[in-house]
């Protein structure tokens, strides 16, 4: 079976565009059936892929939940060992040791009172609030660089 582009091209050849007369009605009918079957099959394929994507998404969520539970259990067991094993511990199967590290603890409210706090803070880049912009444009406010665009989104159910 040909692709949609080829079927459309063949359909166009069945009509004399100067007179509007059908050149081959039987071939046109056959091509229209091929076109209909092709469009239907592609739409069904999209539905199958969407179902597969949904199933995969659900499985990913399930696995992420299981992963999070394992990570939480690891953290809990590490804290338990840290609170109960004070020195290094070693057997033929496992070795537990400790290393010293340093981390920074920040009280944001106290830091904000500091005169030169901007040097120690990160700020996010601004990002447009499209919901507010859309409402403003709908109410007639002209905002440079902003417009409402009509899109055609295909729906396959």
Coordinates of C-alpha atoms in Angstrom, one line a residue, residues 10-129:
X10 CA -2.7 9.7 -7.7
X11 CA -6.1 11.1 -6.7
X12 CA -5.2 14.4 -8.2
X13 CA -4.2 12.7 -11.5
X14 CA -7.7 11.2 -11.8
X15 CA -9.2 14.7 -12.4
X16 CA -8.7 17.0 -15.4
X17 CA -8.1 20.3 -13.6
X18 CA -8.9 22.4 -16.7
X19 CA -12.3 20.9 -17.3
X20 CA -13.1 19.4 -13.9
X21 CA -13.9 16.1 -15.6
X22 CA -13.1 12.8 -14.0
X23 CA -10.5 10.9 -16.0
X24 CA -10.8 7.5 -14.3
X25 CA -13.8 7.1 -11.8
X26 CA -13.0 3.5 -10.9
X27 CA -9.4 4.3 -10.1
X28 CA -10.5 7.4 -8.1
X29 CA -12.9 5.2 -6.1
X30 CA -10.2 2.6 -5.4
X31 CA -7.7 5.4 -4.3
X32 CA -10.3 6.9 -2.0
X33 CA -10.8 3.5 -0.3
X34 CA -7.0 3.2 0.0
X35 CA -6.8 6.7 1.4
X36 CA -9.6 5.9 3.9
X37 CA -7.9 2.6 5.0
X38 CA -4.6 4.3 5.3
X39 CA -5.9 7.2 7.5
X40 CA -7.8 4.8 9.7
X41 CA -4.8 2.5 10.1
X42 CA -2.5 5.4 11.1
X43 CA -5.1 6.7 13.6
X44 CA -5.4 3.2 15.1
X45 CA -1.7 3.0 15.3
X46 CA -1.6 6.3 17.1
X47 CA -4.2 5.0 19.6
X48 CA -2.1 1.9 20.2
X49 CA 1.0 3.9 20.7
X50 CA -0.8 6.3 23.1
X51 CA -2.0 3.2 25.1
X52 CA 1.5 1.9 25.2
X53 CA 2.9 5.2 26.4
X54 CA 0.2 5.4 29.1
X55 CA 1.1 1.8 30.3
X56 CA 4.8 2.7 30.3
X57 CA 4.1 5.9 32.2
X58 CA 2.1 3.9 34.8
X59 CA 4.9 1.3 35.1
X60 CA 7.5 4.1 35.4
X61 CA 5.5 5.6 38.3
X62 CA 5.2 2.2 39.9
X63 CA 9.0 1.6 39.6
X64 CA 9.8 5.1 40.8
X65 CA 7.7 4.5 43.9
X66 CA 9.5 1.2 44.6
X67 CA 12.8 3.0 44.0
X68 CA 11.9 5.8 46.5
X69 CA 10.9 3.2 49.1
X70 CA 14.2 1.4 48.7
X71 CA 16.1 4.7 49.0
X72 CA 14.1 5.6 52.1
X73 CA 14.9 2.2 53.6
X74 CA 18.6 2.7 52.8
X75 CA 18.6 6.1 54.5
X76 CA 16.8 4.7 57.5
X77 CA 19.2 1.8 57.9
X78 CA 22.3 4.0 57.4
X79 CA 21.0 6.3 60.2
X80 CA 20.4 3.3 62.4
X81 CA 23.9 2.0 61.9
X82 CA 25.4 5.5 62.4
X83 CA 23.6 5.9 65.7
X84 CA 24.6 2.5 66.9
X85 CA 28.0 1.7 65.4
X86 CA 30.6 4.2 66.6
X87 CA 33.9 2.8 65.3
X88 CA 34.9 1.1 62.1
X89 CA 33.5 -2.4 61.6
X90 CA 34.9 -5.0 59.3
X91 CA 34.1 -8.6 58.4
X92 CA 35.0 -10.7 55.3
X93 CA 31.7 -9.5 53.7
X94 CA 31.4 -5.9 54.8
X95 CA 33.4 -2.9 55.9
X96 CA 31.9 0.1 57.7
X97 CA 34.0 3.2 58.2
X98 CA 33.3 6.8 58.6
X99 CA 34.7 9.9 56.9
X100 CA 34.5 13.4 58.1
X101 CA 32.9 16.0 55.8
X102 CA 31.7 19.6 56.1
X103 CA 28.4 21.1 54.9
X104 CA 26.9 24.5 55.1
X105 CA 23.7 25.1 57.1
X106 CA 21.9 28.3 56.1
X107 CA 19.2 30.2 58.0
X108 CA 17.6 32.1 55.1
X109 CA 15.9 34.7 57.3
X110 CA 19.1 35.6 59.1
X111 CA 21.0 35.7 55.8
X112 CA 18.4 38.1 54.3
X113 CA 19.1 40.6 57.1
X114 CA 22.7 40.7 56.1
X115 CA 23.6 43.9 54.2
X116 CA 25.6 42.1 51.4
X117 CA 23.2 39.1 51.1
X118 CA 22.8 39.4 47.3
X119 CA 26.3 38.1 46.8
X120 CA 25.3 34.8 48.6
X121 CA 21.9 34.3 46.9
X122 CA 20.8 32.8 43.6
X123 CA 17.9 34.2 41.7
X124 CA 15.9 32.5 39.0
X125 CA 15.6 33.9 35.5
X126 CA 12.2 35.6 35.0
X127 CA 9.6 33.5 33.1
X128 CA 6.4 34.7 31.5
X129 CA 3.1 33.9 33.2

